[in-house]
mmCIF file of C-alpha atoms in Angstrom:
data_model
loop_
_atom_site.group_PDB
_atom_site.id
_atom_site.type_symbol
_atom_site.label_atom_id
_atom_site.label_comp_id
_atom_site.label_asym_id
_atom_site.label_seq_id
_atom_site.Cartn_x
_atom_site.Cartn_y
_atom_site.Cartn_z
ATOM 1 C CA UNK A 1 -14.533 -6.617 -9.545
ATOM 2 C CA UNK A 2 -12.962 -8.665 -12.735
ATOM 3 C CA UNK A 3 -14.993 -11.446 -14.614
ATOM 4 C CA UNK A 4 -13.004 -11.284 -17.675
ATOM 5 C CA UNK A 5 -9.208 -12.169 -16.705
ATOM 6 C CA UNK A 6 -7.526 -15.065 -18.227
ATOM 7 C CA UNK A 7 -3.994 -16.395 -18.315
ATOM 8 C CA UNK A 8 -2.898 -15.937 -22.209
ATOM 9 C CA UNK A 9 0.372 -16.115 -24.012
ATOM 10 C CA UNK A 10 0.384 -12.417 -23.885
ATOM 11 C CA UNK A 11 0.647 -12.323 -20.126
ATOM 12 C CA UNK A 12 2.775 -15.692 -19.639
ATOM 13 C CA UNK A 13 6.193 -15.869 -21.229
ATOM 14 C CA UNK A 14 6.263 -19.610 -22.578
ATOM 15 C CA UNK A 15 10.072 -20.076 -21.555
ATOM 16 C CA UNK A 16 9.733 -22.745 -19.063
ATOM 17 C CA UNK A 17 12.150 -21.156 -16.686
ATOM 18 C CA UNK A 18 9.702 -17.764 -16.634
ATOM 19 C CA UNK A 19 6.487 -19.797 -16.346
ATOM 20 C CA UNK A 20 8.294 -21.969 -13.397
ATOM 21 C CA UNK A 21 8.887 -18.603 -11.610
ATOM 22 C CA UNK A 22 5.366 -17.010 -12.112
ATOM 23 C CA UNK A 23 3.569 -20.028 -11.241
ATOM 24 C CA UNK A 24 5.997 -21.485 -8.455
ATOM 25 C CA UNK A 25 5.121 -19.818 -5.211
ATOM 26 C CA UNK A 26 5.752 -20.967 -1.986
ATOM 27 C CA UNK A 27 2.382 -21.898 -0.200
ATOM 28 C CA UNK A 28 1.827 -19.674 2.751
ATOM 29 C CA UNK A 29 -0.414 -20.544 5.702
ATOM 30 C CA UNK A 30 -2.837 -18.172 7.188
ATOM 31 C CA UNK A 31 -1.769 -16.823 10.744
ATOM 32 C CA UNK A 32 -5.376 -16.898 11.687
ATOM 33 C CA UNK A 33 -6.173 -20.434 10.926
ATOM 34 C CA UNK A 34 -2.279 -21.420 12.334
ATOM 35 C CA UNK A 35 -3.198 -19.771 15.706
ATOM 36 C CA UNK A 36 -6.866 -19.508 16.259
ATOM 37 C CA UNK A 37 -8.886 -22.400 17.786
ATOM 38 C CA UNK A 38 -10.459 -24.455 15.436
ATOM 39 C CA UNK A 39 -13.974 -25.669 16.176
ATOM 40 C CA UNK A 40 -16.004 -28.662 14.561
ATOM 41 C CA UNK A 41 -16.504 -28.336 11.042
ATOM 42 C CA UNK A 42 -20.218 -27.318 10.013
ATOM 43 C CA UNK A 43 -22.131 -29.864 8.274
ATOM 44 C CA UNK A 44 -23.577 -28.848 4.734
ATOM 45 C CA UNK A 45 -26.692 -28.057 5.998
ATOM 46 C CA UNK A 46 -25.605 -25.467 8.550
ATOM 47 C CA UNK A 47 -25.168 -21.810 7.964
ATOM 48 C CA UNK A 48 -24.028 -20.842 11.179
ATOM 49 C CA UNK A 49 -22.488 -22.321 14.488
ATOM 50 C CA UNK A 50 -23.465 -21.063 17.746
ATOM 51 C CA UNK A 51 -20.810 -20.818 20.449
ATOM 52 C CA UNK A 52 -20.600 -20.686 24.156
ATOM 53 C CA UNK A 53 -20.111 -17.385 25.980
ATOM 54 C CA UNK A 54 -20.426 -18.559 29.521
ATOM 55 C CA UNK A 55 -18.406 -21.171 31.850
ATOM 56 C CA UNK A 56 -20.092 -23.519 34.160
ATOM 57 C CA UNK A 57 -19.232 -23.728 37.798
ATOM 58 C CA UNK A 58 -19.290 -26.621 40.300
ATOM 59 C CA UNK A 59 -20.171 -26.361 43.835
ATOM 60 C CA UNK A 60 -19.416 -28.483 47.377
ATOM 61 C CA UNK A 61 -22.473 -30.031 48.455
ATOM 62 C CA UNK A 62 -24.055 -29.048 51.873
ATOM 63 C CA UNK A 63 -21.204 -26.240 52.385
ATOM 64 C CA UNK A 64 -22.131 -23.917 55.198
ATOM 65 C CA UNK A 65 -19.528 -21.353 56.228
ATOM 66 C CA UNK A 66 -16.142 -22.866 56.441
ATOM 67 C CA UNK A 67 -17.243 -26.294 57.691
ATOM 68 C CA UNK A 68 -18.176 -28.963 55.170
ATOM 69 C CA UNK A 69 -21.160 -30.993 55.946
ATOM 70 C CA UNK A 70 -23.174 -33.678 54.577
ATOM 71 C CA UNK A 71 -26.871 -33.536 55.556
ATOM 72 C CA UNK A 72 -29.124 -36.132 54.431
ATOM 73 C CA UNK A 73 -31.222 -33.520 52.336
ATOM 74 C CA UNK A 74 -28.301 -31.310 50.994
ATOM 75 C CA UNK A 75 -29.278 -30.455 47.786
ATOM 76 C CA UNK A 76 -26.877 -29.943 44.437
ATOM 77 C CA UNK A 77 -26.989 -26.535 42.929
ATOM 78 C CA UNK A 78 -27.614 -25.680 39.288
ATOM 79 C CA UNK A 79 -25.237 -24.196 36.901
ATOM 80 C CA UNK A 80 -25.453 -22.759 33.336
ATOM 81 C CA UNK A 81 -23.315 -23.062 30.119
ATOM 82 C CA UNK A 82 -24.791 -20.438 28.134
ATOM 83 C CA UNK A 83 -25.028 -20.003 24.409
ATOM 84 C CA UNK A 84 -25.726 -16.788 23.779
ATOM 85 C CA UNK A 85 -26.402 -15.235 20.118
ATOM 86 C CA UNK A 86 -22.732 -15.413 19.011
ATOM 87 C CA UNK A 87 -22.575 -17.375 15.854
ATOM 88 C CA UNK A 88 -20.176 -18.145 13.159
ATOM 89 C CA UNK A 89 -21.499 -17.659 9.752
ATOM 90 C CA UNK A 90 -20.138 -19.443 6.940
ATOM 91 C CA UNK A 91 -18.699 -17.208 4.306
ATOM 92 C CA UNK A 92 -17.620 -18.293 0.872
ATOM 93 C CA UNK A 93 -14.306 -17.476 -0.944
ATOM 94 C CA UNK A 94 -14.207 -18.359 -4.652
ATOM 95 C CA UNK A 95 -12.114 -17.758 -7.758
ATOM 96 C CA UNK A 96 -12.114 -18.964 -11.460
ATOM 97 C CA UNK A 97 -9.111 -19.204 -13.739
ATOM 98 C CA UNK A 98 -9.398 -19.038 -17.155
ATOM 99 C CA UNK A 99 -6.829 -20.530 -19.394
ATOM 100 C CA UNK A 100 -6.800 -20.831 -23.138
ATOM 101 C CA UNK A 101 -6.105 -24.431 -24.333
ATOM 102 C CA UNK A 102 -3.025 -23.251 -26.502
ATOM 103 C CA UNK A 103 -1.342 -22.120 -23.135
ATOM 104 C CA UNK A 104 -1.756 -25.752 -22.026
ATOM 105 C CA UNK A 105 -0.396 -26.969 -25.316
ATOM 106 C CA UNK A 106 2.571 -24.931 -25.046
ATOM 107 C CA UNK A 107 3.398 -25.132 -21.312
ATOM 108 C CA UNK A 108 5.624 -28.116 -20.750
ATOM 109 C CA UNK A 109 4.833 -28.389 -17.047
ATOM 110 C CA UNK A 110 1.678 -29.198 -14.941
ATOM 111 C CA UNK A 111 0.073 -25.822 -15.261
ATOM 112 C CA UNK A 112 -3.008 -26.516 -13.315
ATOM 113 C CA UNK A 113 -0.785 -28.155 -10.586
ATOM 114 C CA UNK A 114 1.137 -24.826 -9.994
ATOM 115 C CA UNK A 115 -2.055 -22.730 -10.015
ATOM 116 C CA UNK A 116 -3.380 -25.049 -7.342
ATOM 117 C CA UNK A 117 -0.255 -24.489 -5.244
ATOM 118 C CA UNK A 118 -1.076 -20.656 -5.277
ATOM 119 C CA UNK A 119 -4.683 -20.860 -4.481
ATOM 120 C CA UNK A 120 -4.147 -21.829 -0.755
ATOM 121 C CA UNK A 121 -1.816 -18.670 -0.469
ATOM 122 C CA UNK A 122 -4.544 -16.459 -1.959
ATOM 123 C CA UNK A 123 -7.134 -17.623 0.459
ATOM 124 C CA UNK A 124 -4.887 -17.394 3.478
ATOM 125 C CA UNK A 125 -4.297 -13.753 2.448
ATOM 126 C CA UNK A 126 -7.829 -12.979 2.090
ATOM 127 C CA UNK A 127 -8.712 -14.827 5.506
ATOM 128 C CA UNK A 128 -5.888 -12.855 7.423
ATOM 129 C CA UNK A 129 -6.989 -9.588 5.996
ATOM 130 C CA UNK A 130 -10.474 -10.203 6.724
ATOM 131 C CA UNK A 131 -10.268 -11.313 10.318
ATOM 132 C CA UNK A 132 -7.416 -8.911 11.315
ATOM 133 C CA UNK A 133 -8.738 -5.457 9.440
ATOM 134 C CA UNK A 134 -12.066 -6.169 7.519
ATOM 135 C CA UNK A 135 -15.288 -4.442 7.899
ATOM 136 C CA UNK A 136 -18.497 -6.026 7.908
ATOM 137 C CA UNK A 137 -20.446 -5.318 4.881
ATOM 138 C CA UNK A 138 -17.567 -3.447 3.123
ATOM 139 C CA UNK A 139 -14.812 -5.630 2.169
ATOM 140 C CA UNK A 140 -16.089 -9.089 4.140
ATOM 141 C CA UNK A 141 -19.398 -10.572 4.345
ATOM 142 C CA UNK A 142 -22.235 -8.573 6.124
ATOM 143 C CA UNK A 143 -23.072 -11.538 8.497
ATOM 144 C CA UNK A 144 -19.183 -11.470 9.587
ATOM 145 C CA UNK A 145 -18.213 -9.180 12.492
ATOM 146 C CA UNK A 146 -15.525 -6.391 12.054
ATOM 147 C CA UNK A 147 -12.022 -7.642 12.337
ATOM 148 C CA UNK A 148 -9.739 -7.982 15.174
ATOM 149 C CA UNK A 149 -8.048 -4.420 14.964
ATOM 150 C CA UNK A 150 -11.436 -2.505 14.190
ATOM 151 C CA UNK A 151 -13.084 -3.722 17.161
ATOM 152 C CA UNK A 152 -10.154 -3.315 19.618
ATOM 153 C CA UNK A 153 -10.396 -0.952 22.145
ATOM 154 C CA UNK A 154 -8.086 2.137 21.905
ATOM 155 C CA UNK A 155 -6.192 1.660 24.891
ATOM 156 C CA UNK A 156 -5.219 -1.835 23.405
ATOM 157 C CA UNK A 157 -3.368 0.007 20.521
ATOM 158 C CA UNK A 158 0.180 0.891 21.637
ATOM 159 C CA UNK A 159 1.805 3.337 19.179
ATOM 160 C CA UNK A 160 5.369 2.994 18.417
ATOM 161 C CA UNK A 161 7.277 5.127 21.067
ATOM 162 C CA UNK A 162 4.426 5.761 23.320
ATOM 163 C CA UNK A 163 5.942 4.030 25.994
ATOM 164 C CA UNK A 164 9.731 3.874 25.389
ATOM 165 C CA UNK A 165 11.940 2.005 23.268
ATOM 166 C CA UNK A 166 10.496 -1.212 21.532
ATOM 167 C CA UNK A 167 10.987 -3.273 24.627
ATOM 168 C CA UNK A 168 9.335 -1.019 26.502
ATOM 169 C CA UNK A 169 6.400 -0.706 24.091
ATOM 170 C CA UNK A 170 5.996 -4.334 24.108
ATOM 171 C CA UNK A 171 6.917 -5.775 27.433
ATOM 172 C CA UNK A 172 6.525 -3.588 30.326
ATOM 173 C CA UNK A 173 3.398 -2.323 32.172
ATOM 174 C CA UNK A 174 1.294 -0.029 29.519
ATOM 175 C CA UNK A 175 2.787 -2.142 26.898
ATOM 176 C CA UNK A 176 1.282 -4.392 24.351
ATOM 177 C CA UNK A 177 1.301 -7.542 26.607
ATOM 178 C CA UNK A 178 0.260 -5.691 29.626
ATOM 179 C CA UNK A 179 -2.953 -4.458 27.651
ATOM 180 C CA UNK A 180 -4.042 -8.080 27.130
ATOM 181 C CA UNK A 181 -2.849 -9.628 30.569
ATOM 182 C CA UNK A 182 -4.674 -6.743 32.900
ATOM 183 C CA UNK A 183 -7.950 -8.009 31.289
ATOM 184 C CA UNK A 184 -7.380 -11.458 32.422
ATOM 185 C CA UNK A 185 -6.033 -13.080 29.127
ATOM 186 C CA UNK A 186 -2.583 -14.576 28.574
ATOM 187 C CA UNK A 187 -0.792 -13.804 25.453
ATOM 188 C CA UNK A 188 0.054 -17.037 23.918
ATOM 189 C CA UNK A 189 0.547 -16.155 20.182
ATOM 190 C CA UNK A 190 2.006 -13.094 18.192
ATOM 191 C CA UNK A 191 1.698 -12.254 14.521
ATOM 192 C CA UNK A 192 4.202 -9.651 13.228
ATOM 193 C CA UNK A 193 5.237 -7.777 10.148
ATOM 194 C CA UNK A 194 7.970 -8.821 8.506
ATOM 195 C CA UNK A 195 9.276 -5.386 8.882
ATOM 196 C CA UNK A 196 9.369 -5.790 12.433
ATOM 197 C CA UNK A 197 12.315 -8.576 12.468
ATOM 198 C CA UNK A 198 15.045 -6.148 12.137
ATOM 199 C CA UNK A 199 13.953 -4.049 15.153
ATOM 200 C CA UNK A 200 13.722 -7.207 17.163
ATOM 201 C CA UNK A 201 17.164 -8.374 15.901
ATOM 202 C CA UNK A 202 18.642 -5.116 17.275
ATOM 203 C CA UNK A 203 17.187 -5.693 20.751
ATOM 204 C CA UNK A 204 20.069 -6.085 23.489
ATOM 205 C CA UNK A 205 20.238 -6.852 26.997
ATOM 206 C CA UNK A 206 20.961 -3.416 28.725
ATOM 207 C CA UNK A 207 23.662 -4.824 31.067
ATOM 208 C CA UNK A 208 25.621 -6.895 28.683
ATOM 209 C CA UNK A 209 24.848 -5.484 25.298
ATOM 210 C CA UNK A 210 24.141 -9.301 24.302
ATOM 211 C CA UNK A 211 21.351 -9.699 21.310
ATOM 212 C CA UNK A 212 18.023 -11.053 22.907
ATOM 213 C CA UNK A 213 17.750 -12.979 19.612
ATOM 214 C CA UNK A 214 20.987 -15.184 19.186
ATOM 215 C CA UNK A 215 20.270 -17.113 15.809
ATOM 216 C CA UNK A 216 21.951 -20.426 15.409
ATOM 217 C CA UNK A 217 24.322 -21.012 12.358
ATOM 218 C CA UNK A 218 23.052 -24.486 12.120
ATOM 219 C CA UNK A 219 19.117 -23.915 12.334
ATOM 220 C CA UNK A 220 16.747 -20.902 11.509
ATOM 221 C CA UNK A 221 16.270 -18.352 13.989
ATOM 222 C CA UNK A 222 12.993 -18.988 15.860
ATOM 223 C CA UNK A 223 11.855 -15.635 16.845
ATOM 224 C CA UNK A 224 10.129 -15.464 20.594
ATOM 225 C CA UNK A 225 9.340 -12.951 22.719
ATOM 226 C CA UNK A 226 8.876 -13.487 26.386
ATOM 227 C CA UNK A 227 8.837 -17.062 25.605
ATOM 228 C CA UNK A 228 5.782 -16.595 23.202
ATOM 229 C CA UNK A 229 6.462 -17.445 19.658
ATOM 230 C CA UNK A 230 6.127 -14.995 16.685
ATOM 231 C CA UNK A 231 4.494 -15.944 13.228
ATOM 232 C CA UNK A 232 5.694 -13.558 10.701
ATOM 233 C CA UNK A 233 2.928 -14.142 7.614
ATOM 234 C CA UNK A 234 4.072 -13.922 4.185
ATOM 235 C CA UNK A 235 1.013 -14.064 2.323
ATOM 236 C CA UNK A 236 0.334 -10.357 1.912
ATOM 237 C CA UNK A 237 -2.685 -10.175 4.282
ATOM 238 C CA UNK A 238 -0.790 -8.690 7.410
ATOM 239 C CA UNK A 239 -0.814 -4.941 6.775
ATOM 240 C CA UNK A 240 2.148 -3.317 8.441
ATOM 241 C CA UNK A 241 0.407 0.011 7.962
ATOM 242 C CA UNK A 242 -2.139 -0.703 10.341
ATOM 243 C CA UNK A 243 -0.424 -2.946 12.667
ATOM 244 C CA UNK A 244 3.293 -4.149 13.302
ATOM 245 C CA UNK A 245 2.403 -6.651 15.911
ATOM 246 C CA UNK A 246 -0.709 -8.240 17.040
ATOM 247 C CA UNK A 247 -0.665 -10.114 20.433
ATOM 248 C CA UNK A 248 -3.302 -12.055 22.223
ATOM 249 C CA UNK A 249 -4.796 -14.878 23.402
ATOM 250 C CA UNK A 250 -5.650 -16.651 20.028
ATOM 251 C CA UNK A 251 -7.569 -19.562 21.785
ATOM 252 C CA UNK A 252 -10.422 -17.213 21.983
ATOM 253 C CA UNK A 253 -10.593 -16.395 18.243
ATOM 254 C CA UNK A 254 -12.713 -19.480 17.100
ATOM 255 C CA UNK A 255 -13.508 -20.593 13.667
ATOM 256 C CA UNK A 256 -15.072 -23.303 11.872
ATOM 257 C CA UNK A 257 -14.692 -24.558 8.145
ATOM 258 C CA UNK A 258 -17.745 -25.829 6.110
ATOM 259 C CA UNK A 259 -16.004 -26.684 2.934
ATOM 260 C CA UNK A 260 -12.377 -27.240 2.708
ATOM 261 C CA UNK A 261 -10.525 -25.989 -0.384
ATOM 262 C CA UNK A 262 -11.940 -27.703 -3.404
ATOM 263 C CA UNK A 263 -11.101 -27.356 -7.155
ATOM 264 C CA UNK A 264 -13.361 -28.103 -10.093
ATOM 265 C CA UNK A 265 -12.375 -28.039 -13.747
ATOM 266 C CA UNK A 266 -14.515 -27.013 -16.646
ATOM 267 C CA UNK A 267 -14.085 -27.280 -20.504
ATOM 268 C CA UNK A 268 -17.576 -26.073 -21.380
ATOM 269 C CA UNK A 269 -19.877 -23.492 -20.294
ATOM 270 C CA UNK A 270 -19.819 -19.451 -20.212
ATOM 271 C CA UNK A 271 -18.550 -16.956 -17.610
ATOM 272 C CA UNK A 272 -20.593 -13.986 -16.887
ATOM 273 C CA UNK A 273 -19.897 -10.753 -15.156
ATOM 274 C CA UNK A 274 -22.092 -8.881 -12.531
ATOM 275 C CA UNK A 275 -24.421 -7.650 -15.138
ATOM 276 C CA UNK A 276 -25.145 -10.907 -16.888
ATOM 277 C CA UNK A 277 -22.987 -10.409 -19.832
ATOM 278 C CA UNK A 278 -20.879 -13.268 -21.293
ATOM 279 C CA UNK A 279 -17.061 -12.952 -20.907
ATOM 280 C CA UNK A 280 -15.689 -16.283 -21.683
ATOM 281 C CA UNK A 281 -17.447 -19.177 -23.693
ATOM 282 C CA UNK A 282 -15.258 -22.012 -22.860
ATOM 283 C CA UNK A 283 -16.367 -24.361 -25.890
ATOM 284 C CA UNK A 284 -16.291 -21.661 -28.593
ATOM 285 C CA UNK A 285 -13.041 -19.993 -27.446
ATOM 286 C CA UNK A 286 -11.188 -23.251 -26.463
ATOM 287 C CA UNK A 287 -10.958 -22.349 -22.760
ATOM 288 C CA UNK A 288 -10.410 -24.149 -19.880
ATOM 289 C CA UNK A 289 -11.613 -22.918 -16.330
ATOM 290 C CA UNK A 290 -10.248 -23.895 -12.903
ATOM 291 C CA UNK A 291 -12.737 -22.918 -10.124
ATOM 292 C CA UNK A 292 -11.732 -22.949 -6.705
ATOM 293 C CA UNK A 293 -14.064 -22.424 -3.328
ATOM 294 C CA UNK A 294 -13.589 -22.408 0.526
ATOM 295 C CA UNK A 295 -15.961 -21.562 2.993
ATOM 296 C CA UNK A 296 -15.376 -20.869 6.741
ATOM 297 C CA UNK A 297 -16.637 -18.418 9.278
ATOM 298 C CA UNK A 298 -15.190 -17.150 12.697
ATOM 299 C CA UNK A 299 -16.183 -15.373 16.049
ATOM 300 C CA UNK A 300 -14.677 -13.805 18.862
ATOM 301 C CA UNK A 301 -17.050 -14.737 21.663
ATOM 302 C CA UNK A 302 -14.779 -13.643 24.598
ATOM 303 C CA UNK A 303 -15.761 -16.537 26.963
ATOM 304 C CA UNK A 304 -16.227 -15.545 30.951
ATOM 305 C CA UNK A 305 -13.346 -15.623 32.947
ATOM 306 C CA UNK A 306 -13.428 -16.279 36.820
ATOM 307 C CA UNK A 307 -11.109 -13.391 37.827
ATOM 308 C CA UNK A 308 -12.599 -10.456 35.265
ATOM 309 C CA UNK A 309 -15.714 -9.259 34.857
ATOM 310 C CA UNK A 310 -16.371 -9.406 31.070
ATOM 311 C CA UNK A 311 -19.100 -7.062 31.104
ATOM 312 C CA UNK A 312 -16.689 -4.129 31.962
ATOM 313 C CA UNK A 313 -15.799 -1.718 29.360
ATOM 314 C CA UNK A 314 -12.861 -2.428 27.058
ATOM 315 C CA UNK A 315 -11.943 -6.015 28.169
ATOM 316 C CA UNK A 316 -10.638 -7.562 24.945
ATOM 317 C CA UNK A 317 -8.237 -10.633 24.476
ATOM 318 C CA UNK A 318 -6.173 -8.899 21.870
ATOM 319 C CA UNK A 319 -3.490 -5.857 21.518
ATOM 320 C CA UNK A 320 -1.679 -4.329 18.825
ATOM 321 C CA UNK A 321 1.437 -2.408 18.185
ATOM 322 C CA UNK A 322 0.586 0.157 15.527
ATOM 323 C CA UNK A 323 2.745 2.790 13.753
ATOM 324 C CA UNK A 324 3.184 6.055 15.489
#
C-alpha cells in the first residue's frame, strides 16, 4: 500500500510530447459492467441490495386433468418470488493523486483533465480483476463473494487441448459452450484475452480452408464465436495466465452502483498513511490533490430455471477456457 506517491518533475518529463504520451491513455471500459446486468442504483442510505433467486409461476384456474373447467368455486393458486439472502454489498474504490503546484505551472496542457481520463480505466481494471478473479477478504472486500473463476466448478474449466483443437475445445460437446448450456444457461457473451485473437484468426473451415474470421478492409473486424460477440478488455484486468476465455450467461451477473465516479480537488489538508503518519501536507508543500471515488457491488444469484434444478451440484452460468 502506498500513501506517499506523487507526480513530480522527477518522474514526469515536462516536454509536452512526453507528457501527452504518459497521460493520454485510451479509456477502456470494464467487461463486467459492459456485459453484466445492471440493477437499480443503490440509494445513499443503502449498504446492500437483496436480489431475487426464485421465479414466480402462474396456473390455469380450475384445471383438472386435461380438461379445462371453470366451476364457480374455482380457486386461484398461490406462487412465490423469493428474495433469499443473496445480497449486493457496496464496495468503495478510491485513490488520491498528489501533484506539486510547480508541475501544474510547467505543464502546458490540462493535467487534471488527462488524469481524469485515466481514472475510469484504472477503475475498470480493478472491477474486472475483482469480479473475475478476486478472493473475498484477500484482494476484495470481505463482504464481496469470490470471483467467477474462483467459484467455478472444476468441470466448467476446459483446459487447452483437453477436447481437441481450439474449435473443439470451445464449441463441441464437452467444450466451453457445452459446459454452460448443459446447465440450462445460454452463452450470450464472451470475454477473451487479447492473446487469443491470433488463434481465432487461424481457425479455418475444415472443408474449404476458408478462415472463419474474414475481416473487412473497410471496417474493423468484429469477433464473434457461434454468433456470440467477443469482448477483448484492454484495461489490464483480464488475466491470461488464469483464463483465455470466459463464456456465460452474463445476465445472471448482476451489479448495482451506489456512487458513480466522482472527483474532488483539494489544495489544503494532509495525506496520512495507515499508521497515521503524515506523508503530504498540501498547504506547506504547495501540493494539489485529486481524489477519485466509486462505489458498486455485484452478485451471482443464479435464478431458478424451469428446465434445470439449481440445487443440483455443479450448476453454474459460466465456463472458462484455461491454459493447460
